Every structure is written in C-alpha cells, then in structure tokens.
Coordinates of C-alpha atoms in Angstrom, one line a residue:
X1 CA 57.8 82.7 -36.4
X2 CA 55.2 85.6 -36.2
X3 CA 52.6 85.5 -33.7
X4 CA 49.8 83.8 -36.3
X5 CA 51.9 81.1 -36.9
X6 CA 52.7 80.8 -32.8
X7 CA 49.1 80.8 -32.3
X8 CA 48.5 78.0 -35.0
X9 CA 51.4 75.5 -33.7
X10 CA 49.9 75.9 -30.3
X11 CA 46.6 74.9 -31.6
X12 CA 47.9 72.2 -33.5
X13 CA 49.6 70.9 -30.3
X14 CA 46.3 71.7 -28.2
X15 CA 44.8 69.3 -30.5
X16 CA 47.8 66.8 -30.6
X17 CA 47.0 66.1 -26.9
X18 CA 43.2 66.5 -27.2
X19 CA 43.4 63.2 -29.7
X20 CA 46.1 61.8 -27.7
X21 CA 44.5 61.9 -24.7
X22 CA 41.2 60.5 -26.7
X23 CA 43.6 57.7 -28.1
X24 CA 44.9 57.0 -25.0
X25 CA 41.1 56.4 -23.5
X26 CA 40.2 54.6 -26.0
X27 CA 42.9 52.2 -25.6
X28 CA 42.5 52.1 -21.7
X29 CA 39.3 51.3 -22.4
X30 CA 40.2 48.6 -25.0
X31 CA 42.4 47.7 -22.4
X32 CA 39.7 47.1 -19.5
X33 CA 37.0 45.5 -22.5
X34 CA 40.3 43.0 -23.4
X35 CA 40.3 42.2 -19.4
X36 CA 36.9 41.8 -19.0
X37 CA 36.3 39.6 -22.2
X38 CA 39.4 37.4 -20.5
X39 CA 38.1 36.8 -16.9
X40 CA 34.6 36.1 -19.0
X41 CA 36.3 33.6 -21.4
X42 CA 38.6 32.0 -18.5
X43 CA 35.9 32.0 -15.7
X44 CA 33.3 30.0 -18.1
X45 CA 32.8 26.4 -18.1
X46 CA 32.1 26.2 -21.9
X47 CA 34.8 26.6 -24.7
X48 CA 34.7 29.5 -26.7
X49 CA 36.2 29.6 -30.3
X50 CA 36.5 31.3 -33.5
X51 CA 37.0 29.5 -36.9
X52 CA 37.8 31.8 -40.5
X53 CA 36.0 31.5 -43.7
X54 CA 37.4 27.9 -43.9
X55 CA 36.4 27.0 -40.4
X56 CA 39.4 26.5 -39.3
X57 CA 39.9 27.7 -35.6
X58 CA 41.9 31.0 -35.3
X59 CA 41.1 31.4 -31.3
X60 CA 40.3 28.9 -28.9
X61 CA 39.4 29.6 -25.1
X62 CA 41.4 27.8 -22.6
X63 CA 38.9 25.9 -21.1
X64 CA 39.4 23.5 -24.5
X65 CA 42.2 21.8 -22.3
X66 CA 39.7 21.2 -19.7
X67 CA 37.0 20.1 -22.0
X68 CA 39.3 17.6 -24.6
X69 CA 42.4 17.6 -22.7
X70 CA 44.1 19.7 -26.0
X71 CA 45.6 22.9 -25.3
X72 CA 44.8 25.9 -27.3
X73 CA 48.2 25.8 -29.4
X74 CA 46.8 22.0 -30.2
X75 CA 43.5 23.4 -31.6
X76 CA 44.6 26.7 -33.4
X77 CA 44.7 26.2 -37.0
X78 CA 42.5 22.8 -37.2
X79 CA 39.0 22.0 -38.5
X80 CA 36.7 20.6 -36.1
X81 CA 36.3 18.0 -38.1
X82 CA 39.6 16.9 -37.0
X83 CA 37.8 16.2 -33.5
X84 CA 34.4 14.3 -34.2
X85 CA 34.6 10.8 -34.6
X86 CA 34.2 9.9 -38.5
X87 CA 30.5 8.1 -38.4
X88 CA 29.0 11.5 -37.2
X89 CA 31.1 13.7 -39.6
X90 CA 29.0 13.6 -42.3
X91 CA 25.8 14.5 -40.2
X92 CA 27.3 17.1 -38.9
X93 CA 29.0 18.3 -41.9
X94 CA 25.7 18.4 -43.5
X95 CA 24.4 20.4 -40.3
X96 CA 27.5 22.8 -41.3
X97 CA 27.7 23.2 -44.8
X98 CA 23.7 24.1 -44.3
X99 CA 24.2 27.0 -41.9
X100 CA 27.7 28.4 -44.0
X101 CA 26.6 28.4 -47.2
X102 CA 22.9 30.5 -46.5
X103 CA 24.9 32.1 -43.4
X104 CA 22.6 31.0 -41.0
X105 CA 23.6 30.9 -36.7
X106 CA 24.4 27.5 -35.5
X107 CA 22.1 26.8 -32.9
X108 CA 22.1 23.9 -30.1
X109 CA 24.2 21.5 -32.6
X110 CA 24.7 18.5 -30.8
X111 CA 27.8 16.5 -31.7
X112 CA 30.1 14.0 -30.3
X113 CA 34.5 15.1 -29.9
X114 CA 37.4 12.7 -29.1
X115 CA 39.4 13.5 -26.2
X116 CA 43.0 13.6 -26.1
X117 CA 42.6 10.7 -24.0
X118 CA 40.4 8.8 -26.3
X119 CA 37.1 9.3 -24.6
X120 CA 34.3 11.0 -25.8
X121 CA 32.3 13.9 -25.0
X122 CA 28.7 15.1 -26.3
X123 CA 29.1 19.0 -26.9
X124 CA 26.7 21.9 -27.8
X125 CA 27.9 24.3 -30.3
X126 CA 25.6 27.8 -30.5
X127 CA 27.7 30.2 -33.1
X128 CA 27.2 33.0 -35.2
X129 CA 29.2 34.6 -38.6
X130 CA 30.7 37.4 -38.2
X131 CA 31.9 39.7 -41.5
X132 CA 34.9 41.7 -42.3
X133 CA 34.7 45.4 -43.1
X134 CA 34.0 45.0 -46.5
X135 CA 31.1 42.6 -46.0
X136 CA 32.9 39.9 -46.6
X137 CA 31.9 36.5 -45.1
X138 CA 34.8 35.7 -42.5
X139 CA 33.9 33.0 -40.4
X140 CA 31.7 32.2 -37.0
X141 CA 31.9 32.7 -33.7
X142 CA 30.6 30.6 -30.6
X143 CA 30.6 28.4 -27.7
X144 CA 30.3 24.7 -26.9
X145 CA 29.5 23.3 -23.9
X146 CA 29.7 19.9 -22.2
X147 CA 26.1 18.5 -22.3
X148 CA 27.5 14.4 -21.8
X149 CA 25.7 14.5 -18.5
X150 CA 22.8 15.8 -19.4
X151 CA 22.5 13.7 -22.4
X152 CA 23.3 10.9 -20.3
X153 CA 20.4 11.6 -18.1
X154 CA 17.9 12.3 -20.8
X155 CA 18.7 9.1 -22.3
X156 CA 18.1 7.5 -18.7
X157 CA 15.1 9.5 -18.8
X158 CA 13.8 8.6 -21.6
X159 CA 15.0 4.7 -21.3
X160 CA 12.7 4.7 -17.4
X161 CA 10.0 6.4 -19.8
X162 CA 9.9 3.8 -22.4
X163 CA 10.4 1.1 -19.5
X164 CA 6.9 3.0 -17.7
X165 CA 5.2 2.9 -21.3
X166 CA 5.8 -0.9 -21.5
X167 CA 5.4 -1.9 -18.0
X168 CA 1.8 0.2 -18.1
X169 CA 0.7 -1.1 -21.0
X170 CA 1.3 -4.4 -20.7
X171 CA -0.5 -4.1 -16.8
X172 CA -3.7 -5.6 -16.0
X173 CA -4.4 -3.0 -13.6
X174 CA -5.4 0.4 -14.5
X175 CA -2.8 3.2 -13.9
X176 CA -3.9 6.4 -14.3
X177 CA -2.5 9.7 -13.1
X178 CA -4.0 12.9 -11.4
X179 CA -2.6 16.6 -11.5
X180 CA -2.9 18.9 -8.6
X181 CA -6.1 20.1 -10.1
X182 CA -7.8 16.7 -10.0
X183 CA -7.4 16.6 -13.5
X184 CA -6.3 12.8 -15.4
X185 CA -3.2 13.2 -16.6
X186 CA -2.5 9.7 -17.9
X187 CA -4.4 6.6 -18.6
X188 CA -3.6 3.4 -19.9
X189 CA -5.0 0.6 -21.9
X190 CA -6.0 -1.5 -18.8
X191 CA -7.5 1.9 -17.8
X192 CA -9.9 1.9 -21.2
X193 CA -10.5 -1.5 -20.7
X194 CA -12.0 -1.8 -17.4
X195 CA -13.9 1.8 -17.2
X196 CA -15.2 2.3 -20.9
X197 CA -13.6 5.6 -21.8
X198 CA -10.4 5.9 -24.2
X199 CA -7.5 7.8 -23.5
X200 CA -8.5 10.7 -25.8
X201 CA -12.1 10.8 -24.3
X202 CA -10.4 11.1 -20.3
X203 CA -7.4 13.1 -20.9
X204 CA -7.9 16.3 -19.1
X205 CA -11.3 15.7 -17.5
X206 CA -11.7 15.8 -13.9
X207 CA -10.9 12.3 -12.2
X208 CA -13.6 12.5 -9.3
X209 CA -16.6 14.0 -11.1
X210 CA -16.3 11.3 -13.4
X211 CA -15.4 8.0 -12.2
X212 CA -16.4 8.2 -8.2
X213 CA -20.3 7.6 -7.6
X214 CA -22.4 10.5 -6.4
X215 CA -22.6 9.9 -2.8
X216 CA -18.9 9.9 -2.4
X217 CA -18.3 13.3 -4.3
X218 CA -18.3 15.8 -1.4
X219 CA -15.5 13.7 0.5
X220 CA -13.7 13.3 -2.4
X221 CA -13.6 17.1 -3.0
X222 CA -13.1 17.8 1.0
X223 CA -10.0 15.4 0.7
X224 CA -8.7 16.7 -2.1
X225 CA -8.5 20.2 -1.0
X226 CA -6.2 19.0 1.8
X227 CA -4.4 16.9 -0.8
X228 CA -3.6 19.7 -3.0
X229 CA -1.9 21.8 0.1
X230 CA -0.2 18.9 1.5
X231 CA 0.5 15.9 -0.4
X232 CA -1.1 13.8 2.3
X233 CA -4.8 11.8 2.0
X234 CA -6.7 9.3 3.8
X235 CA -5.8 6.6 0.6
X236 CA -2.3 7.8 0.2
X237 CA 0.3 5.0 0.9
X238 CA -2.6 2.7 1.3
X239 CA -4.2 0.2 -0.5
X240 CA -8.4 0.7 0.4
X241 CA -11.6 -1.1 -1.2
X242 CA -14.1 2.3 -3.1
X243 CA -16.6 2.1 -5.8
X244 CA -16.1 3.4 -8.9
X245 CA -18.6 4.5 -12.2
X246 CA -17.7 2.9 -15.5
X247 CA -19.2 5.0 -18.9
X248 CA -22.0 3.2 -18.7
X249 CA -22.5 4.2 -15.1
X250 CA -22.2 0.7 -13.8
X251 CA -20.8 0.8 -10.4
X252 CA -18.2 -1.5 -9.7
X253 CA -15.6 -2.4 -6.5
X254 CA -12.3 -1.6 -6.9
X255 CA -9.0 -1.9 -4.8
X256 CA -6.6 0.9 -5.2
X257 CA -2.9 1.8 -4.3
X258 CA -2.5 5.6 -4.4
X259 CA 0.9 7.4 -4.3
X260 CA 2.2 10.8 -4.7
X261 CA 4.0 13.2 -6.6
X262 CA 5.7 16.5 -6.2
X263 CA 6.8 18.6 -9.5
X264 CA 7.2 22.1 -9.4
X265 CA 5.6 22.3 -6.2
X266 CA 2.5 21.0 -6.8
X267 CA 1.4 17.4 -5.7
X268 CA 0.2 14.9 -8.7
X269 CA -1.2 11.3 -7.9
X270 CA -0.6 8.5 -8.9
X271 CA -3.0 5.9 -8.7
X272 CA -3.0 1.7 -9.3
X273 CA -6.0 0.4 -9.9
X274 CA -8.1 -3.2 -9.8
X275 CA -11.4 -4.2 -10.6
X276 CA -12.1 -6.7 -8.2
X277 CA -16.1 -7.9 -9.0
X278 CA -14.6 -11.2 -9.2
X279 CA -12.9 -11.5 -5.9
X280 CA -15.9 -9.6 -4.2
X281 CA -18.2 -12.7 -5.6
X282 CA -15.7 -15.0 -4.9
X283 CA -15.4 -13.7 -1.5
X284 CA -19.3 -13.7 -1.0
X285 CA -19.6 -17.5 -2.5
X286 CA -17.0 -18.2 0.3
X287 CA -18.8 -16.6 3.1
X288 CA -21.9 -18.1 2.0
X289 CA -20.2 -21.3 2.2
X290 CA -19.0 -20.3 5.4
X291 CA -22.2 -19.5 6.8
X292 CA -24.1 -22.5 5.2
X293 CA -21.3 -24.7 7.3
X294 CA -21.7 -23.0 10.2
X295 CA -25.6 -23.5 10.2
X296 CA -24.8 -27.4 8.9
X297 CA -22.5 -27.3 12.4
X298 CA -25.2 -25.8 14.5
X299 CA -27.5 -28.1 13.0
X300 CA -25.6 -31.5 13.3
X301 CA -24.5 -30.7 17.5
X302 CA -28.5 -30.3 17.8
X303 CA -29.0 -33.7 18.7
X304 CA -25.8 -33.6 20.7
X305 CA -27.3 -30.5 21.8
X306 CA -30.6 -32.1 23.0
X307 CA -29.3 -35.2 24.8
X308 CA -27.1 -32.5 26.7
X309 CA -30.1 -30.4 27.8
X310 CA -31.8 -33.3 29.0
X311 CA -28.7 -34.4 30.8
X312 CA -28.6 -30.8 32.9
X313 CA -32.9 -30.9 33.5
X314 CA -32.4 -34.1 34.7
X315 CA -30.9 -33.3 38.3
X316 CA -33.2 -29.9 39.1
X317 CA -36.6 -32.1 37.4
X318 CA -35.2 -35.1 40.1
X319 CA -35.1 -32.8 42.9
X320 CA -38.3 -30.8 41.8
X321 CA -40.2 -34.5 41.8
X322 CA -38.8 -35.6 45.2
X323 CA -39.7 -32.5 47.1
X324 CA -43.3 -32.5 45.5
X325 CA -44.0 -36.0 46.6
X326 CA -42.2 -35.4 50.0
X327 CA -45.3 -32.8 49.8
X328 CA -48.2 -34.7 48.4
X329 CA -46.9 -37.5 51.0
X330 CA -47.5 -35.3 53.8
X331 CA -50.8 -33.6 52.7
X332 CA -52.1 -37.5 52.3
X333 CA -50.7 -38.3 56.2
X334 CA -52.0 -35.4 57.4
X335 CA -49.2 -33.7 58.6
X336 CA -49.3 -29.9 59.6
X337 CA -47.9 -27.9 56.6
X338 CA -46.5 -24.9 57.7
X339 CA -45.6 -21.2 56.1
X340 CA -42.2 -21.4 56.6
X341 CA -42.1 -25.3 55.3
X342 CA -44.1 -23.9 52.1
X343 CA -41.6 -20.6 51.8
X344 CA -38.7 -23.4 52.0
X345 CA -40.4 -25.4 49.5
X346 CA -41.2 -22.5 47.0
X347 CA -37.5 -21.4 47.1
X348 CA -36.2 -24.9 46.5
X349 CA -38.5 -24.6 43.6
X350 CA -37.8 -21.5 42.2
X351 CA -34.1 -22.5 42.5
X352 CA -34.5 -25.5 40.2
X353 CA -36.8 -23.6 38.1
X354 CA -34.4 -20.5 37.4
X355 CA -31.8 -23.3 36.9
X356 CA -34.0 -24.9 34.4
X357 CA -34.5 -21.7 32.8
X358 CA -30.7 -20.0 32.6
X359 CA -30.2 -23.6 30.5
X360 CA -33.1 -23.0 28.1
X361 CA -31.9 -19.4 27.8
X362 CA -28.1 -20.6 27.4
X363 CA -29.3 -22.9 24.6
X364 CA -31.8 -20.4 22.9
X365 CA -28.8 -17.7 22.5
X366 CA -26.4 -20.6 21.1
X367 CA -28.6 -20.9 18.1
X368 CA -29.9 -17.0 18.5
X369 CA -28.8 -15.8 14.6
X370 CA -26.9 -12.1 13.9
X371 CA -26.1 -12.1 18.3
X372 CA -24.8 -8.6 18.9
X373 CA -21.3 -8.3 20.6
X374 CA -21.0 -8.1 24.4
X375 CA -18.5 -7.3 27.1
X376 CA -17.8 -10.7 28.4
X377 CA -15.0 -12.3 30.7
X378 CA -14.0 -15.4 29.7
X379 CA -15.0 -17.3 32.9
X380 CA -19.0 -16.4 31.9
X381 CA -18.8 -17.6 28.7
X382 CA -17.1 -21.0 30.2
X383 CA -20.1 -20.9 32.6
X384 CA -22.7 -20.8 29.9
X385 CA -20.7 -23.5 27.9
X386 CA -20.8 -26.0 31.1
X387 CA -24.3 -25.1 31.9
X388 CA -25.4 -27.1 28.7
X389 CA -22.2 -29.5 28.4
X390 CA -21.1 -29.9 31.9
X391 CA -23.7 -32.6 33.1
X392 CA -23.4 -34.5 30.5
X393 CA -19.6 -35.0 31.5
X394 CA -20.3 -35.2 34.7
X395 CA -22.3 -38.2 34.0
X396 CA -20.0 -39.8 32.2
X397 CA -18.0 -39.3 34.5
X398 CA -15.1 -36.9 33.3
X399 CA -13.9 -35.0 35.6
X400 CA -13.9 -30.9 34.3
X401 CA -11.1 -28.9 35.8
X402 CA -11.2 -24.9 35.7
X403 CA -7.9 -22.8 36.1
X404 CA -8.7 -19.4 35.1
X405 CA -6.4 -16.4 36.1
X406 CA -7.6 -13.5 33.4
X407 CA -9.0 -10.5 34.2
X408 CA -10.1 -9.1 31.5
X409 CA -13.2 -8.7 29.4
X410 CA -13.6 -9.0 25.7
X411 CA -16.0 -7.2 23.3
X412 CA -17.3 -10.6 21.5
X413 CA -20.4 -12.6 20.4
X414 CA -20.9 -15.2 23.0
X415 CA -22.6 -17.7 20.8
X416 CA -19.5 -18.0 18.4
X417 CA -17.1 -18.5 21.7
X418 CA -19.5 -20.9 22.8
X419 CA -20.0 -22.8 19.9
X420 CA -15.9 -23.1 20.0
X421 CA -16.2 -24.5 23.4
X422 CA -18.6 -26.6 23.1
X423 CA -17.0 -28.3 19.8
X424 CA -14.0 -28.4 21.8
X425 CA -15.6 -30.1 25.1
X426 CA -17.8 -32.6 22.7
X427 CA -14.8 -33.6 20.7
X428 CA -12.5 -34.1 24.0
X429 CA -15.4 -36.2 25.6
X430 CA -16.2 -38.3 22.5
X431 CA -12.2 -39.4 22.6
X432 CA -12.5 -40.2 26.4
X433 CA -15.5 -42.1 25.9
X434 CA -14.0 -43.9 23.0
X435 CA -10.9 -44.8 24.2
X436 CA -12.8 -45.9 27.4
X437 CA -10.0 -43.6 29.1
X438 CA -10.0 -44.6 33.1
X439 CA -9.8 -41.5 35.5
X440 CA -11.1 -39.4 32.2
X441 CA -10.3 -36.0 32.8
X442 CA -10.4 -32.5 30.8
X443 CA -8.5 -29.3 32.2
X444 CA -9.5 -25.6 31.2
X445 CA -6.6 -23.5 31.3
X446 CA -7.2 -19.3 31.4
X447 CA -4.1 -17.3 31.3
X448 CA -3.9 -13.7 30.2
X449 CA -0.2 -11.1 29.4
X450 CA -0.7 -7.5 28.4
X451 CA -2.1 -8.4 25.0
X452 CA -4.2 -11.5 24.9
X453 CA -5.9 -14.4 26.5
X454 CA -5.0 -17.7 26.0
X455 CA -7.6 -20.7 26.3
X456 CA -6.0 -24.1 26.4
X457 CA -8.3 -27.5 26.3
X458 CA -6.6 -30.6 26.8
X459 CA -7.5 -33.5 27.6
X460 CA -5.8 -37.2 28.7
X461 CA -7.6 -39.3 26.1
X462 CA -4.2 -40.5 24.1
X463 CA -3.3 -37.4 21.8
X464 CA -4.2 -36.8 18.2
X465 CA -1.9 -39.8 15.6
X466 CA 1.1 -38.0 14.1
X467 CA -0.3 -39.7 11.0
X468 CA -3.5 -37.6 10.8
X469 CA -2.3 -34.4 12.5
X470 CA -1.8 -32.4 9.2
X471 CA -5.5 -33.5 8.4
X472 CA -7.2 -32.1 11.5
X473 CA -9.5 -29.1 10.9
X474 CA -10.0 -29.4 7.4
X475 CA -13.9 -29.6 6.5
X476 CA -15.5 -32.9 6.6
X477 CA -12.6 -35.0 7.6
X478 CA -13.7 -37.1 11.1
X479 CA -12.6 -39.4 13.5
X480 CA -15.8 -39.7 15.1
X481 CA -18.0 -42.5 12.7
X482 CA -19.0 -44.0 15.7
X483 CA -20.3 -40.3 17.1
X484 CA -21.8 -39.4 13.3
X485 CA -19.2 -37.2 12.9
X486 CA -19.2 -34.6 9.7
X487 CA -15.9 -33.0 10.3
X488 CA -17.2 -29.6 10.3
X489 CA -16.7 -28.6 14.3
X490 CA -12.8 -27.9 14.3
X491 CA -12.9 -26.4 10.7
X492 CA -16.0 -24.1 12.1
X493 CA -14.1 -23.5 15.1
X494 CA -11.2 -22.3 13.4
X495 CA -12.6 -20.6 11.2
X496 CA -14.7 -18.5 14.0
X497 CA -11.5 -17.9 16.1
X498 CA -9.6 -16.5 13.0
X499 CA -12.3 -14.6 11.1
X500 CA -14.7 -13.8 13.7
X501 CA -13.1 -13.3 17.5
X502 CA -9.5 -12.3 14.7
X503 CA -7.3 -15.0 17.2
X504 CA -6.1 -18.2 16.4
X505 CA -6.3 -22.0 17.3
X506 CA -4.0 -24.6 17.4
X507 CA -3.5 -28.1 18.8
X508 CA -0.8 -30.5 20.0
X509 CA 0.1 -33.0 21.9
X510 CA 1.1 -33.2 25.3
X511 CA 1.8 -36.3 27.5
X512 CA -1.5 -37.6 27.8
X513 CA -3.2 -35.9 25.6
X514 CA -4.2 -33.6 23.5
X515 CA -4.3 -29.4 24.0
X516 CA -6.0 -27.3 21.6
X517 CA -4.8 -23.4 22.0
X518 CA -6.9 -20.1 21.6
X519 CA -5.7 -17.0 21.8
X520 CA -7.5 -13.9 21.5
X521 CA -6.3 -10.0 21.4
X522 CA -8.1 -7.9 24.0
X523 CA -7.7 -5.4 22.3
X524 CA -8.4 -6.7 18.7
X525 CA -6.4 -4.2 16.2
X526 CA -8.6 -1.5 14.2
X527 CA -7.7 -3.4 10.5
X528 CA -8.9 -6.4 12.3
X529 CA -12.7 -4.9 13.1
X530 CA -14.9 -4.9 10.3
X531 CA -18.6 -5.2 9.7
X532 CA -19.5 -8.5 10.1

C-alpha cells in the first residue's frame, strides 16, 4: 500500500469514527428522549395511546390499568369501541368517523368506558393523526383523562342551578343579586313584578342608583365601599326595614335579607327581598286600633278616675274647712290671733293645698298625651298611682301593703306605668268589694335581680275561675257588669307592658287570691327601643 492509499484508509477510518461517534450521540440522545417520554407517560394521570389507520391501539400507556383496570397487553390490538358501552357507540362513532375521514384532531370528546370491573368511567380523549413518511394517513395519537368527577360535579352544578332557577322563580319575594361593583347581576320574576323593570331592562345597571331613594344614596355608596373591601355591611346577615323606588318612582317599604358572596376574590350580594305595604298598613290599622283602645280605656276609668279624686280632696278639703272655722270661730269670740298662730295656720294650709295640687298634677299627666320618657324608680310611680287610688281604698277599707326592695331606676313613660297600676289596683278593689271580702287586703310586691324588676299585685279576693282564666286579657271580655266593665283594662295593660315598657304580665292564682306579675328589663335590649 503506497502512501496515497495510506493516507485515504486513514481518512476513511477518521471518518468511520467521526459518524460513529455521531451515531452513537444520536442514539444516547434517543436514549435520554426514550427516558424522558417514559417518566412523562408513567408519571401522568391520563392514558396515553396510539391507534393505526384502523384505530386499533398499537401503544397504550400504563396508566390504562389504573384508569379501566386492563393492562396494556389487554388493550394492544383492540378498537376502542371494544370499551364504550353500545348506546353511546354510535354517537361516538359518528364523532370519529367525522374527525378520520377529513383528518381533523379529536378535541375534548367526551365518552363513557367499561371497566374491567364493570363500572364505568367518563373519559376525555384530545388526539391528533400522525402520517407516515410517504404521507400516508397512519393513525392518531392522544390522551384521555378521567373527567367522572368533574362531570359528576358539573351535573350537581347544574342540577343546584336548575333547583335555584325554579325555586326563584316560583318565589314571591324578589331575589336579585349584586356584583362587587354594585352592579345587578340577577333578577327574577317576583323581582319584575314588584319594582316595574324586566330582567333585560336591570341586568347590568347599578343596583343603588336605581332602586334606593335619593336621600339614602350617599350611605349606600359609603357602605358599599367598605363592602367591596371586606364582605361585611350594616344589612349583611340581617333582615332590616329600607325604602325602595319602583320605575315609576313610587317609594315603597321593603324588608330585606342580604347575604354574601365571595368568587374570585371579589364579594357579590345576595339579596331577598319583600314588599311589605301591606303589613306596614296592617301594622298602622293595628296601632290605630291600639291607640283608639287605649283612649276608649282612658276614657272609660274617667269616671272611676273622678270619684277617686274626690275621694283623695276629701280629707285635705275636711281639714282645710275645720281649721278655717276653728279661725272664723275665734275672730267672732274675740280671741287674740297671733303671728305665730297665723304662720301655723298658713302652713297647715299650704300643706293641704300642695297636697290638693300634687293630685290634680298626678291626674293631669295620667291623661297628658305623647308624655316623654323619664328616669323613674318604681316606688315614685307607685306613689303617684296611690296618690289618686289610694283613698279611695282606704275608704273602703282595703288595707294597701307596700314591699318594695329595688333600686333601680327605669327610663319609662310614667303615665303608661300608671295606667297599668291603676287598672290593676281598680280591678283588685272591684273583686274585694264584690265578693264583700272581710279583712280586704292588696299587697305590692317590688323585687329586683341583675336584669329586671318584678311587680307583683295580688290580692285575697278569691282568685280568678279556672273556667275563665284562658279568657282574661282579651279585649272586651269583663267580669265587672256590676262596675260597667268594657274589658279593655287588662288587654290595655298588657298590651302597654309588652309593646310599650318591652316586659311582660301575667297572672295566677295563689291561695287567696289572685297575683298579676310584671316584669320589666332595666336595661331594655337595643332591638327592643324603637320610636314610639
């Protein structure tokens, strides 16, 4: 071998190892791409497959033995078909055939496979073809994936969405809905009905601006502001008594419930609505009636009222008459009058006289309309009450007994309390008297815990007859014909305690007789308080 043809062998064999070496990275590399596309396909939840021209798989992942319980030796060689249960093959076939024949990607195909077990699983198929060197249409490519669960919650989804759409539109109330820019977001029938506007009109439209009067705007918007940074509102949770504006601009009371909502990070509203015109006149018409018994009350104890006023005059005018004609007696005999005898006289005087006047006062405040509330212990309001009823017991002789161990002062109108005791009193005397009760007695009780004071009135005239017991306190029944009795004085005092002081009353009988009960917060609870 001369040198040329040395030189030429030596360059073949440089070359030899050059492609070697290149065929030798190539395969390492082929190698690594092998590994990585292994760890992909075994380190993925979804199956991923390859079917020929036929469709037919030729390569199945192993996670098919996780997903149908077949391993991939099960798989190799069959149709998918083979898998779907027959009522969906010919939907899916369809779906298929579609994408082979114009060689179109499969894309989010939903269909249903049988486990080895026999249970069923909802799959996604994505794929694409793939073609041989020549061009040649050889088959597809892809993935499925287990979407059972999130079927199954879409389904529950939409069911408790079809389930809302009913129950909202079959509501009386109106339910409407309000994004985290204040903006209506839904609106139902009872919604059109009872403000004017249709869905269409609303949808989109600021919910404030257009449905809240005016006046109320600027606190709506202040509120909001701090609703849309921290899901929490005055209203939320809450059910609370607004206005509202229908189309027409009517103004109307409403009662709503508000709730929230937090989606992305942003807080929605929810809102349940009532028109309540109705109540609100109903209400009215009550308290109307209310107030018309209350003056029918007021009026009917103003004889009563009378004969007691004249019962406590008559001792001060008795005393006033004997110590004027004790005077003219000694003017007409001649007898030295002196200063201090006429300072003794004018105070004796005066005495009877501010007596005489602290009743008129006592009975012109009973009957004193829209009376302001006042700090008041119960002991001064008892000695107000007796200062127009307590003479006339006396002379009939009842015997009035006073144990009062509270403290504490209420915020309250006097006149209502009164008017309580006083029906109270009158009804317990009227029993005595009728039942010509012998050593006729009535005992005030006055205790007081941490939370309330309790009033109890009893009396020994015989108790109230099981019989009638159920029908005490309700308007116009009596047991006082003789006494022209309407029946309204327990029902009005009832009602005052509950609506008006926010305590109750009750009765029952004891030994001798019968008890009624107050009880009154001293601290009445803020719900409670409202504009009378």
């Amino acid at each position: 071998m001369n040198d040329v043809d040395l030189t030429n062998a030596l360059e073949r064999i440089a070359t030899l190892e050059r492609e070697l070496s290149e065929y030798q990275r190539i395969e390492t590399k082929l190698r690594e791409n092998e590994e990585k596309f292994r760890l992909l396909v075994e380190s993925t939840s979804d199956w991923i497959w390859e079917v020929d021209a036929h469709g037919n798989y030729t390569y199945v992942s192993p996670q098919v033995e996780i997903l149908l319980g077949y391993s991939p030796a099960e798989v190799v060689g069959k149709s998918p078909f083979n898998f779907i249960p027959s009522e969906e093959i010919q939907h899916v076939g369809s779906e298929f055939k579609k994408c082979i024949e114009n060689r179109l990607p499969i894309i989010a195909l939903r269909n249903t496979n049988i486990c080895k077990d026999g249970t069923l699983k909802i799959l996604e198929t994505n794929g694409v073809p793939f073609f041989d060197k020549k061009g040649e249409f050889a088959g597809y490519r892809g993935i499925d994936r287990d979407i059972t669960e999130r079927v199954r919650v879409e389904e529950a989804l939409r069911e408790s969405e079809e389930k809302f759409h009913s129950i909202t539109a079959s509501a009386q109330d109106a339910i409407l809905m309000m994004d985290d820019e204040g903006k209506i977001t839904y609106w139902n029938k009872s919604a059109e009905k009872i403000f004017g506007y249709s869905e269409n009109e609303i949808m989109g439209w600021p919910l404030h601006d257009l449905l809240a009067p005016k006046r109320f705007l600027a606190a709506h918007h202040i509120g909001f502001d701090h609703f849309k940074k921290t899901g929490e509102g005055a209203a939320i949770g809450k059910t609370v008594e607004l206005a509202a504006l229908k189309k027409d601009g009517t103004e109307f009371p409403i009662e709503l419930s508000l709730s929230t909502l937090l989606k992305n990070g942003r807080w929605s509203a929810i809102g349940i609505l009532r028109d309540i015109t109705e109540r609100k006149k109903m209400e009215k018409e009550i308290k109307d009636k209310d107030e018309m018994m209350l003056t029918q009350s007021k009026q009917a104890a103003m004889g009563d009222m009378i004969a007691m006023i004249a019962h406590q005059w008559r001792q001060p005018l008795a005393i006033m008459g004997m110590d004027i004609n004790n005077l003219i007696m000694s003017i007409s005999l001649d007898e030295e009058i002196t200063t201090d005898y006429l300072v003794t006289f004018s105070e004796a005087l005066n005495q009877q006289v501010q007596q005489l006047s602290t009743t008129i006062d006592n009975f012109r405040n009973f009957f004193k309309p829209n009376q302001s509330k006042v700090e008041i212990t119960i002991d001064e309001v008892i000695h107000n009450t007796l200062n127009i009823i307590g003479s006339s017991c006396e002379n009939n002789n009842i015997t009035l007994t006073i144990h009062d161990t509270s403290k504490s002062s209420l915020l309250i109108n006097t006149s209502s309390l009164m008017q309580v005791f006083l029906n109270l009193l009158g009804n317990a005397k009227d029993m005595l008297l009728t039942n010509k009760v012998a050593d006729a007695a009535i005992t005030i009780t006055v205790t007081e815990t941490d939370e309330v004071i309790i009033i109890s009135i009893c009396d020994n005239a015989g108790g109230i007859p099981e019989s009638i017991m159920h029908k005490i306190g309700q308007p116009y029944f009596t047991t006082k014909q003789e006494f022209n009795g309407t029946g309204l004085g327990l029902y009005i005092s009832r009602s005052i305690i509950e609506k008006h002081l926010f305590g109750t009353l009750t009765w029952h009988n004891e030994e001798k007789g019968a008890c009624f009960v107050i009880t009154l917060k001293i601290k009445p609870d803020k719900e409670d308080v409202k504009p009378e």
